[in-house]
């Protein structure tokens, strides 16, 4: 068996092995401490979501894809490219990891306010000849974290990491803390975790951070405590308050209560997805990367019910959910019917088919829809070209009316006015959920969390998740690398715009908007295709959805349009799988 150990040397992370490595891991110092810069940064109204990097120290350009791109093969299988093997089961070479983060440093660090980074920074355990070790996982995570510090934190850009299911060993098995894994990651991520979250992180690798002080927070969730394959936990049973999943969700409830009391808004982030289909039994949850038959049970149902209920109860506080793990670009909903015991089992087989079936169950007309019964989940595509091609996402959000500097936001007069209005409205927009579920009379359901949800639900039609207002997500642009296989030492890679959710009219403001001193484009013109850099275009393949914003009503509108418009539906499917095989 071939083995390698990761060694950190002067300014470079490299591999000591029987054969010299073909790539350099993450070209930045792992010795010097990167000090975050103070916050006198302008607010740009944009943030980056990056996920599932999966760097592989054993990747060999030219190797067989049938060997996880680790060895040559006599079967003449497709050779591994210098920057990666698209649509394969291979992980990412260091050349791709380095290029991606250097590209973001050069083109985006002057344009964004914070970074959501949702885990899986070690290779998959997909080669029996080179089994993973915990030390290798730590070393890879440490290398990526140092690069993230160098690229973003050193410029005053907050970074919010989440633990992925491939960031631990044994795979998918994680017990309650304190433990060695949490202790090690508290060191690896010490620059990202605020001191106020030290206790929760050592307890369960979850934490919260104010990414815009006194205004917007991110909560990094450890979804491994909810994952049914994790046999080290009990599954959030109502009768077991000391189960790690229940303790985690108790903490999450406290965090949401605290942020809501301060009229703050929250992004929820994590790696492993917590989604059941709207028209399926909540036991059928998308969980495995890339391929999840909807008949499989992947998450503890009681954990899922609690998670859905918290999303709905704090709808006026939660801006949305951001995940990775599946490597499939899509969105979905968390719905009240999933905790009201009113759903049926879906027979759909792929994620795309299940989503379209779910969307067809949305009541119409939308004008009569109870929007307080929904929460939105966004799942981003991955950097690793497994099984598709590298991709990242830049969100935009509403900052209209603010002074423009992050450090001053807490005392901004406009923000204080908004908070005062929210305090007044909060007193009049609470819904008490009465328990009127016939199944709760049965003994097998009596101690289910679904029969215990009786706390007020906070929803407000004027909240940022429901109406485009301060902090509302307004759109995103997806960038990808469709020509990955063409790039080598002599041909530099390129990220290209894949699509945007905005209407074309948003790309170029009218004269009145251009006259505003602090006006900025939703996406910097230099990063758009040439055909979009000048005003005048009336249609474009890059703007198929034309969403005014990313509030709950807008997402529900898109979902219903996808069920009726075949051309749009096929485009949605194309974006999901990036030209690869539907799973």
PDB file of N, CA and C in Angstrom, residues 101-179:
ATOM      1  N   UNK A 101      -8.996  29.643  -5.538  1.00  0.00           N
ATOM      2  CA  UNK A 101      -8.872  30.623  -4.461  1.00  0.00           C
ATOM      3  C   UNK A 101      -8.061  31.841  -4.913  1.00  0.00           C
ATOM      4  N   UNK A 102      -7.070  31.643  -5.777  1.00  0.00           N
ATOM      5  CA  UNK A 102      -6.344  32.793  -6.320  1.00  0.00           C
ATOM      6  C   UNK A 102      -7.239  33.630  -7.227  1.00  0.00           C
ATOM      7  N   UNK A 103      -8.095  32.959  -8.000  1.00  0.00           N
ATOM      8  CA  UNK A 103      -9.048  33.677  -8.848  1.00  0.00           C
ATOM      9  C   UNK A 103      -9.997  34.515  -7.995  1.00  0.00           C
ATOM     10  N   UNK A 104     -10.517  33.937  -6.938  1.00  0.00           N
ATOM     11  CA  UNK A 104     -11.412  34.680  -6.051  1.00  0.00           C
ATOM     12  C   UNK A 104     -10.682  35.845  -5.396  1.00  0.00           C
ATOM     13  N   UNK A 105      -9.422  35.645  -5.051  1.00  0.00           N
ATOM     14  CA  UNK A 105      -8.618  36.714  -4.459  1.00  0.00           C
ATOM     15  C   UNK A 105      -8.469  37.877  -5.437  1.00  0.00           C
ATOM     16  N   UNK A 106      -8.157  37.555  -6.668  1.00  0.00           N
ATOM     17  CA  UNK A 106      -7.902  38.606  -7.668  1.00  0.00           C
ATOM     18  C   UNK A 106      -9.173  39.324  -8.102  1.00  0.00           C
ATOM     19  N   UNK A 107     -10.263  38.595  -8.266  1.00  0.00           N
ATOM     20  CA  UNK A 107     -11.445  39.172  -8.901  1.00  0.00           C
ATOM     21  C   UNK A 107     -12.598  39.507  -7.950  1.00  0.00           C
ATOM     22  N   UNK A 108     -12.633  38.882  -6.765  1.00  0.00           N
ATOM     23  CA  UNK A 108     -13.841  39.042  -5.941  1.00  0.00           C
ATOM     24  C   UNK A 108     -13.610  39.612  -4.543  1.00  0.00           C
ATOM     25  N   UNK A 109     -12.397  39.578  -4.021  1.00  0.00           N
ATOM     26  CA  UNK A 109     -12.219  40.054  -2.648  1.00  0.00           C
ATOM     27  C   UNK A 109     -12.458  41.551  -2.505  1.00  0.00           C
ATOM     28  N   UNK A 110     -12.416  42.278  -3.601  1.00  0.00           N
ATOM     29  CA  UNK A 110     -12.728  43.715  -3.546  1.00  0.00           C
ATOM     30  C   UNK A 110     -14.201  43.976  -3.816  1.00  0.00           C
ATOM     31  N   UNK A 111     -15.018  42.905  -3.879  1.00  0.00           N
ATOM     32  CA  UNK A 111     -16.417  43.058  -4.281  1.00  0.00           C
ATOM     33  C   UNK A 111     -17.414  42.410  -3.324  1.00  0.00           C
ATOM     34  N   UNK A 112     -16.944  41.724  -2.267  1.00  0.00           N
ATOM     35  CA  UNK A 112     -17.856  40.970  -1.405  1.00  0.00           C
ATOM     36  C   UNK A 112     -17.687  41.375   0.055  1.00  0.00           C
ATOM     37  N   UNK A 113     -18.699  41.012   0.861  1.00  0.00           N
ATOM     38  CA  UNK A 113     -18.719  41.387   2.275  1.00  0.00           C
ATOM     39  C   UNK A 113     -18.384  40.232   3.210  1.00  0.00           C
ATOM     40  N   UNK A 114     -18.716  39.010   2.834  1.00  0.00           N
ATOM     41  CA  UNK A 114     -18.398  37.844   3.672  1.00  0.00           C
ATOM     42  C   UNK A 114     -18.437  36.585   2.817  1.00  0.00           C
ATOM     43  N   UNK A 115     -17.987  35.471   3.409  1.00  0.00           N
ATOM     44  CA  UNK A 115     -17.880  34.199   2.695  1.00  0.00           C
ATOM     45  C   UNK A 115     -18.571  33.109   3.508  1.00  0.00           C
ATOM     46  N   UNK A 116     -19.465  32.357   2.849  1.00  0.00           N
ATOM     47  CA  UNK A 116     -20.050  31.153   3.425  1.00  0.00           C
ATOM     48  C   UNK A 116     -19.323  29.965   2.792  1.00  0.00           C
ATOM     49  N   UNK A 117     -18.737  29.125   3.633  1.00  0.00           N
ATOM     50  CA  UNK A 117     -17.842  28.057   3.184  1.00  0.00           C
ATOM     51  C   UNK A 117     -18.318  26.754   3.830  1.00  0.00           C
ATOM     52  N   UNK A 118     -19.039  25.927   3.063  1.00  0.00           N
ATOM     53  CA  UNK A 118     -19.810  24.852   3.674  1.00  0.00           C
ATOM     54  C   UNK A 118     -19.175  23.466   3.577  1.00  0.00           C
ATOM     55  N   UNK A 119     -17.890  23.380   3.895  1.00  0.00           N
ATOM     56  CA  UNK A 119     -17.285  22.120   4.264  1.00  0.00           C
ATOM     57  C   UNK A 119     -16.837  21.190   3.157  1.00  0.00           C
ATOM     58  N   UNK A 120     -16.316  20.037   3.610  1.00  0.00           N
ATOM     59  CA  UNK A 120     -15.702  18.991   2.804  1.00  0.00           C
ATOM     60  C   UNK A 120     -14.432  19.496   2.135  1.00  0.00           C
ATOM     61  N   UNK A 121     -13.380  19.584   2.945  1.00  0.00           N
ATOM     62  CA  UNK A 121     -12.085  20.082   2.500  1.00  0.00           C
ATOM     63  C   UNK A 121     -11.010  19.005   2.553  1.00  0.00           C
ATOM     64  N   UNK A 122     -11.456  17.749   2.497  1.00  0.00           N
ATOM     65  CA  UNK A 122     -10.548  16.617   2.397  1.00  0.00           C
ATOM     66  C   UNK A 122     -11.066  15.708   1.276  1.00  0.00           C
ATOM     67  N   UNK A 123     -10.205  14.831   0.793  1.00  0.00           N
ATOM     68  CA  UNK A 123     -10.613  13.945  -0.292  1.00  0.00           C
ATOM     69  C   UNK A 123     -11.614  12.902   0.205  1.00  0.00           C
ATOM     70  N   UNK A 124     -12.338  12.299  -0.750  1.00  0.00           N
ATOM     71  CA  UNK A 124     -13.201  11.179  -0.431  1.00  0.00           C
ATOM     72  C   UNK A 124     -12.356   9.934  -0.130  1.00  0.00           C
ATOM     73  N   UNK A 125     -12.932   9.034   0.601  1.00  0.00           N
ATOM     74  CA  UNK A 125     -12.255   7.762   0.882  1.00  0.00           C
ATOM     75  C   UNK A 125     -12.649   6.769  -0.212  1.00  0.00           C
ATOM     76  N   UNK A 126     -12.154   7.010  -1.430  1.00  0.00           N
ATOM     77  CA  UNK A 126     -12.616   6.257  -2.599  1.00  0.00           C
ATOM     78  C   UNK A 126     -11.517   5.428  -3.251  1.00  0.00           C
ATOM     79  N   UNK A 127     -10.434   5.147  -2.501  1.00  0.00           N
ATOM     80  CA  UNK A 127      -9.336   4.346  -3.045  1.00  0.00           C
ATOM     81  C   UNK A 127      -8.850   3.400  -1.953  1.00  0.00           C
ATOM     82  N   UNK A 128      -9.163   2.122  -2.108  1.00  0.00           N
ATOM     83  CA  UNK A 128      -8.784   1.140  -1.082  1.00  0.00           C
ATOM     84  C   UNK A 128      -7.279   1.016  -0.924  1.00  0.00           C
ATOM     85  N   UNK A 129      -6.547   1.370  -1.966  1.00  0.00           N
ATOM     86  CA  UNK A 129      -5.086   1.275  -1.876  1.00  0.00           C
ATOM     87  C   UNK A 129      -4.481   2.427  -1.078  1.00  0.00           C
ATOM     88  N   UNK A 130      -5.231   3.510  -0.920  1.00  0.00           N
ATOM     89  CA  UNK A 130      -4.730   4.665  -0.159  1.00  0.00           C
ATOM     90  C   UNK A 130      -5.838   5.118   0.807  1.00  0.00           C
ATOM     91  N   UNK A 131      -6.057   4.394   1.869  1.00  0.00           N
ATOM     92  CA  UNK A 131      -7.110   4.784   2.811  1.00  0.00           C
ATOM     93  C   UNK A 131      -6.791   6.124   3.476  1.00  0.00           C
ATOM     94  N   UNK A 132      -7.825   6.855   3.784  1.00  0.00           N
ATOM     95  CA  UNK A 132      -7.641   8.143   4.459  1.00  0.00           C
ATOM     96  C   UNK A 132      -7.238   7.921   5.915  1.00  0.00           C
ATOM     97  N   UNK A 133      -6.593   8.908   6.466  1.00  0.00           N
ATOM     98  CA  UNK A 133      -6.298   8.916   7.896  1.00  0.00           C
ATOM     99  C   UNK A 133      -6.782  10.239   8.478  1.00  0.00           C
ATOM    100  N   UNK A 134      -6.976  10.246   9.779  1.00  0.00           N
ATOM    101  CA  UNK A 134      -7.434  11.464  10.429  1.00  0.00           C
ATOM    102  C   UNK A 134      -6.385  12.564  10.315  1.00  0.00           C
ATOM    103  N   UNK A 135      -5.106  12.199  10.388  1.00  0.00           N
ATOM    104  CA  UNK A 135      -4.056  13.214  10.251  1.00  0.00           C
ATOM    105  C   UNK A 135      -4.094  13.863   8.873  1.00  0.00           C
ATOM    106  N   UNK A 136      -4.322  13.057   7.839  1.00  0.00           N
ATOM    107  CA  UNK A 136      -4.408  13.624   6.492  1.00  0.00           C
ATOM    108  C   UNK A 136      -5.596  14.588   6.392  1.00  0.00           C
ATOM    109  N   UNK A 137      -6.722  14.199   6.965  1.00  0.00           N
ATOM    110  CA  UNK A 137      -7.910  15.060   6.941  1.00  0.00           C
ATOM    111  C   UNK A 137      -7.617  16.378   7.640  1.00  0.00           C
ATOM    112  N   UNK A 138      -6.992  16.320   8.800  1.00  0.00           N
ATOM    113  CA  UNK A 138      -6.644  17.550   9.523  1.00  0.00           C
ATOM    114  C   UNK A 138      -5.689  18.406   8.692  1.00  0.00           C
ATOM    115  N   UNK A 139      -4.671  17.774   8.102  1.00  0.00           N
ATOM    116  CA  UNK A 139      -3.679  18.542   7.345  1.00  0.00           C
ATOM    117  C   UNK A 139      -4.306  19.246   6.148  1.00  0.00           C
ATOM    118  N   UNK A 140      -5.187  18.560   5.440  1.00  0.00           N
ATOM    119  CA  UNK A 140      -5.842  19.186   4.297  1.00  0.00           C
ATOM    120  C   UNK A 140      -6.747  20.328   4.745  1.00  0.00           C
ATOM    121  N   UNK A 141      -7.491  20.123   5.799  1.00  0.00           N
ATOM    122  CA  UNK A 141      -8.346  21.189   6.310  1.00  0.00           C
ATOM    123  C   UNK A 141      -7.525  22.372   6.804  1.00  0.00           C
ATOM    124  N   UNK A 142      -6.400  22.082   7.438  1.00  0.00           N
ATOM    125  CA  UNK A 142      -5.546  23.172   7.919  1.00  0.00           C
ATOM    126  C   UNK A 142      -4.988  23.976   6.752  1.00  0.00           C
ATOM    127  N   UNK A 143      -4.593  23.281   5.690  1.00  0.00           N
ATOM    128  CA  UNK A 143      -4.034  23.966   4.521  1.00  0.00           C
ATOM    129  C   UNK A 143      -5.080  24.860   3.864  1.00  0.00           C
ATOM    130  N   UNK A 144      -6.290  24.332   3.660  1.00  0.00           N
ATOM    131  CA  UNK A 144      -7.343  25.129   3.037  1.00  0.00           C
ATOM    132  C   UNK A 144      -7.714  26.305   3.926  1.00  0.00           C
ATOM    133  N   UNK A 145      -7.796  26.068   5.241  1.00  0.00           N
ATOM    134  CA  UNK A 145      -8.151  27.156   6.167  1.00  0.00           C
ATOM    135  C   UNK A 145      -7.128  28.280   6.124  1.00  0.00           C
ATOM    136  N   UNK A 146      -5.854  27.933   6.066  1.00  0.00           N
ATOM    137  CA  UNK A 146      -4.817  28.966   5.993  1.00  0.00           C
ATOM    138  C   UNK A 146      -4.932  29.768   4.697  1.00  0.00           C
ATOM    139  N   UNK A 147      -5.250  29.075   3.620  1.00  0.00           N
ATOM    140  CA  UNK A 147      -5.429  29.788   2.352  1.00  0.00           C
ATOM    141  C   UNK A 147      -6.640  30.710   2.431  1.00  0.00           C
ATOM    142  N   UNK A 148      -7.727  30.260   3.063  1.00  0.00           N
ATOM    143  CA  UNK A 148      -8.913  31.097   3.221  1.00  0.00           C
ATOM    144  C   UNK A 148      -8.594  32.319   4.083  1.00  0.00           C
ATOM    145  N   UNK A 149      -7.802  32.128   5.125  1.00  0.00           N
ATOM    146  CA  UNK A 149      -7.370  33.271   5.940  1.00  0.00           C
ATOM    147  C   UNK A 149      -6.595  34.272   5.091  1.00  0.00           C
ATOM    148  N   UNK A 150      -5.670  33.749   4.300  1.00  0.00           N
ATOM    149  CA  UNK A 150      -4.824  34.619   3.484  1.00  0.00           C
ATOM    150  C   UNK A 150      -5.637  35.388   2.449  1.00  0.00           C
ATOM    151  N   UNK A 151      -6.558  34.695   1.794  1.00  0.00           N
ATOM    152  CA  UNK A 151      -7.307  35.315   0.702  1.00  0.00           C
ATOM    153  C   UNK A 151      -8.365  36.277   1.223  1.00  0.00           C
ATOM    154  N   UNK A 152      -9.096  35.884   2.270  1.00  0.00           N
ATOM    155  CA  UNK A 152     -10.254  36.663   2.694  1.00  0.00           C
ATOM    156  C   UNK A 152     -10.059  37.377   4.028  1.00  0.00           C
ATOM    157  N   UNK A 153      -9.725  36.629   5.058  1.00  0.00           N
ATOM    158  CA  UNK A 153      -9.698  37.223   6.398  1.00  0.00           C
ATOM    159  C   UNK A 153      -8.666  38.336   6.508  1.00  0.00           C
ATOM    160  N   UNK A 154      -7.548  38.195   5.819  1.00  0.00           N
ATOM    161  CA  UNK A 154      -6.510  39.227   5.875  1.00  0.00           C
ATOM    162  C   UNK A 154      -6.991  40.554   5.307  1.00  0.00           C
ATOM    163  N   UNK A 155      -8.071  40.520   4.536  1.00  0.00           N
ATOM    164  CA  UNK A 155      -8.642  41.737   3.946  1.00  0.00           C
ATOM    165  C   UNK A 155      -9.887  42.200   4.699  1.00  0.00           C
ATOM    166  N   UNK A 156     -10.142  41.608   5.859  1.00  0.00           N
ATOM    167  CA  UNK A 156     -11.281  42.016   6.667  1.00  0.00           C
ATOM    168  C   UNK A 156     -12.584  41.390   6.245  1.00  0.00           C
ATOM    169  N   UNK A 157     -12.548  40.310   5.470  1.00  0.00           N
ATOM    170  CA  UNK A 157     -13.759  39.645   4.994  1.00  0.00           C
ATOM    171  C   UNK A 157     -14.048  38.446   5.888  1.00  0.00           C
ATOM    172  N   UNK A 158     -15.140  38.448   6.656  1.00  0.00           N
ATOM    173  CA  UNK A 158     -15.454  37.306   7.524  1.00  0.00           C
ATOM    174  C   UNK A 158     -15.694  36.036   6.713  1.00  0.00           C
ATOM    175  N   UNK A 159     -15.267  34.914   7.271  1.00  0.00           N
ATOM    176  CA  UNK A 159     -15.452  33.603   6.660  1.00  0.00           C
ATOM    177  C   UNK A 159     -16.182  32.711   7.655  1.00  0.00           C
ATOM    178  N   UNK A 160     -17.229  32.021   7.195  1.00  0.00           N
ATOM    179  CA  UNK A 160     -18.027  31.165   8.072  1.00  0.00           C
ATOM    180  C   UNK A 160     -17.926  29.732   7.562  1.00  0.00           C
ATOM    181  N   UNK A 161     -17.094  28.883   8.200  1.00  0.00           N
ATOM    182  CA  UNK A 161     -16.963  27.493   7.768  1.00  0.00           C
ATOM    183  C   UNK A 161     -18.004  26.592   8.421  1.00  0.00           C
ATOM    184  N   UNK A 162     -18.239  25.438   7.792  1.00  0.00           N
ATOM    185  CA  UNK A 162     -19.083  24.389   8.355  1.00  0.00           C
ATOM    186  C   UNK A 162     -18.374  23.056   8.203  1.00  0.00           C
ATOM    187  N   UNK A 163     -18.636  22.154   9.132  1.00  0.00           N
ATOM    188  CA  UNK A 163     -18.016  20.831   9.109  1.00  0.00           C
ATOM    189  C   UNK A 163     -18.734  19.932   8.106  1.00  0.00           C
ATOM    190  N   UNK A 164     -17.963  19.292   7.230  1.00  0.00           N
ATOM    191  CA  UNK A 164     -18.533  18.382   6.247  1.00  0.00           C
ATOM    192  C   UNK A 164     -18.409  16.933   6.676  1.00  0.00           C
ATOM    193  N   UNK A 165     -19.191  16.058   6.078  1.00  0.00           N
ATOM    194  CA  UNK A 165     -19.152  14.644   6.466  1.00  0.00           C
ATOM    195  C   UNK A 165     -17.858  13.963   6.039  1.00  0.00           C
ATOM    196  N   UNK A 166     -17.095  14.582   5.116  1.00  0.00           N
ATOM    197  CA  UNK A 166     -15.788  14.044   4.745  1.00  0.00           C
ATOM    198  C   UNK A 166     -14.639  14.722   5.481  1.00  0.00           C
ATOM    199  N   UNK A 167     -14.973  15.594   6.420  1.00  0.00           N
ATOM    200  CA  UNK A 167     -13.952  16.260   7.226  1.00  0.00           C
ATOM    201  C   UNK A 167     -13.691  15.518   8.529  1.00  0.00           C
ATOM    202  N   UNK A 168     -14.275  14.337   8.687  1.00  0.00           N
ATOM    203  CA  UNK A 168     -14.106  13.553   9.906  1.00  0.00           C
ATOM    204  C   UNK A 168     -13.746  12.120   9.537  1.00  0.00           C
ATOM    205  N   UNK A 169     -13.275  11.400  10.516  1.00  0.00           N
ATOM    206  CA  UNK A 169     -12.980   9.976  10.363  1.00  0.00           C
ATOM    207  C   UNK A 169     -13.197   9.297  11.700  1.00  0.00           C
ATOM    208  N   UNK A 170     -13.853   8.106  11.719  1.00  0.00           N
ATOM    209  CA  UNK A 170     -14.447   7.396  10.593  1.00  0.00           C
ATOM    210  C   UNK A 170     -15.540   8.217   9.898  1.00  0.00           C
ATOM    211  N   UNK A 171     -15.733   7.905   8.638  1.00  0.00           N
ATOM    212  CA  UNK A 171     -16.694   8.622   7.805  1.00  0.00           C
ATOM    213  C   UNK A 171     -18.086   8.534   8.413  1.00  0.00           C
ATOM    214  N   UNK A 172     -18.746   9.709   8.525  1.00  0.00           N
ATOM    215  CA  UNK A 172     -20.144   9.818   8.963  1.00  0.00           C
ATOM    216  C   UNK A 172     -20.362   9.483  10.441  1.00  0.00           C
ATOM    217  N   UNK A 173     -19.318   9.242  11.201  1.00  0.00           N
ATOM    218  CA  UNK A 173     -19.488   8.899  12.618  1.00  0.00           C
ATOM    219  C   UNK A 173     -18.908  10.007  13.481  1.00  0.00           C
ATOM    220  N   UNK A 174     -19.773  10.608  14.293  1.00  0.00           N
ATOM    221  CA  UNK A 174     -19.343  11.748  15.096  1.00  0.00           C
ATOM    222  C   UNK A 174     -20.142  11.778  16.387  1.00  0.00           C
ATOM    223  N   UNK A 175     -19.440  11.733  17.512  1.00  0.00           N
ATOM    224  CA  UNK A 175     -20.098  11.748  18.818  1.00  0.00           C
ATOM    225  C   UNK A 175     -20.091  13.154  19.394  1.00  0.00           C
ATOM    226  N   UNK A 176     -20.800  13.317  20.493  1.00  0.00           N
ATOM    227  CA  UNK A 176     -20.862  14.618  21.153  1.00  0.00           C
ATOM    228  C   UNK A 176     -19.497  15.001  21.699  1.00  0.00           C
ATOM    229  N   UNK A 177     -19.263  16.290  21.764  1.00  0.00           N
ATOM    230  CA  UNK A 177     -18.020  16.782  22.321  1.00  0.00           C
ATOM    231  C   UNK A 177     -18.124  17.013  23.821  1.00  0.00           C
ATOM    232  N   UNK A 178     -17.016  17.449  24.412  1.00  0.00           N
ATOM    233  CA  UNK A 178     -15.704  17.703  23.788  1.00  0.00           C
ATOM    234  C   UNK A 178     -15.057  16.393  23.319  1.00  0.00           C
ATOM    235  N   UNK A 179     -14.361  16.476  22.181  1.00  0.00           N
ATOM    236  CA  UNK A 179     -13.619  15.328  21.674  1.00  0.00           C
ATOM    237  C   UNK A 179     -12.441  15.828  20.844  1.00  0.00           C
TER     238      UNK A 179
END
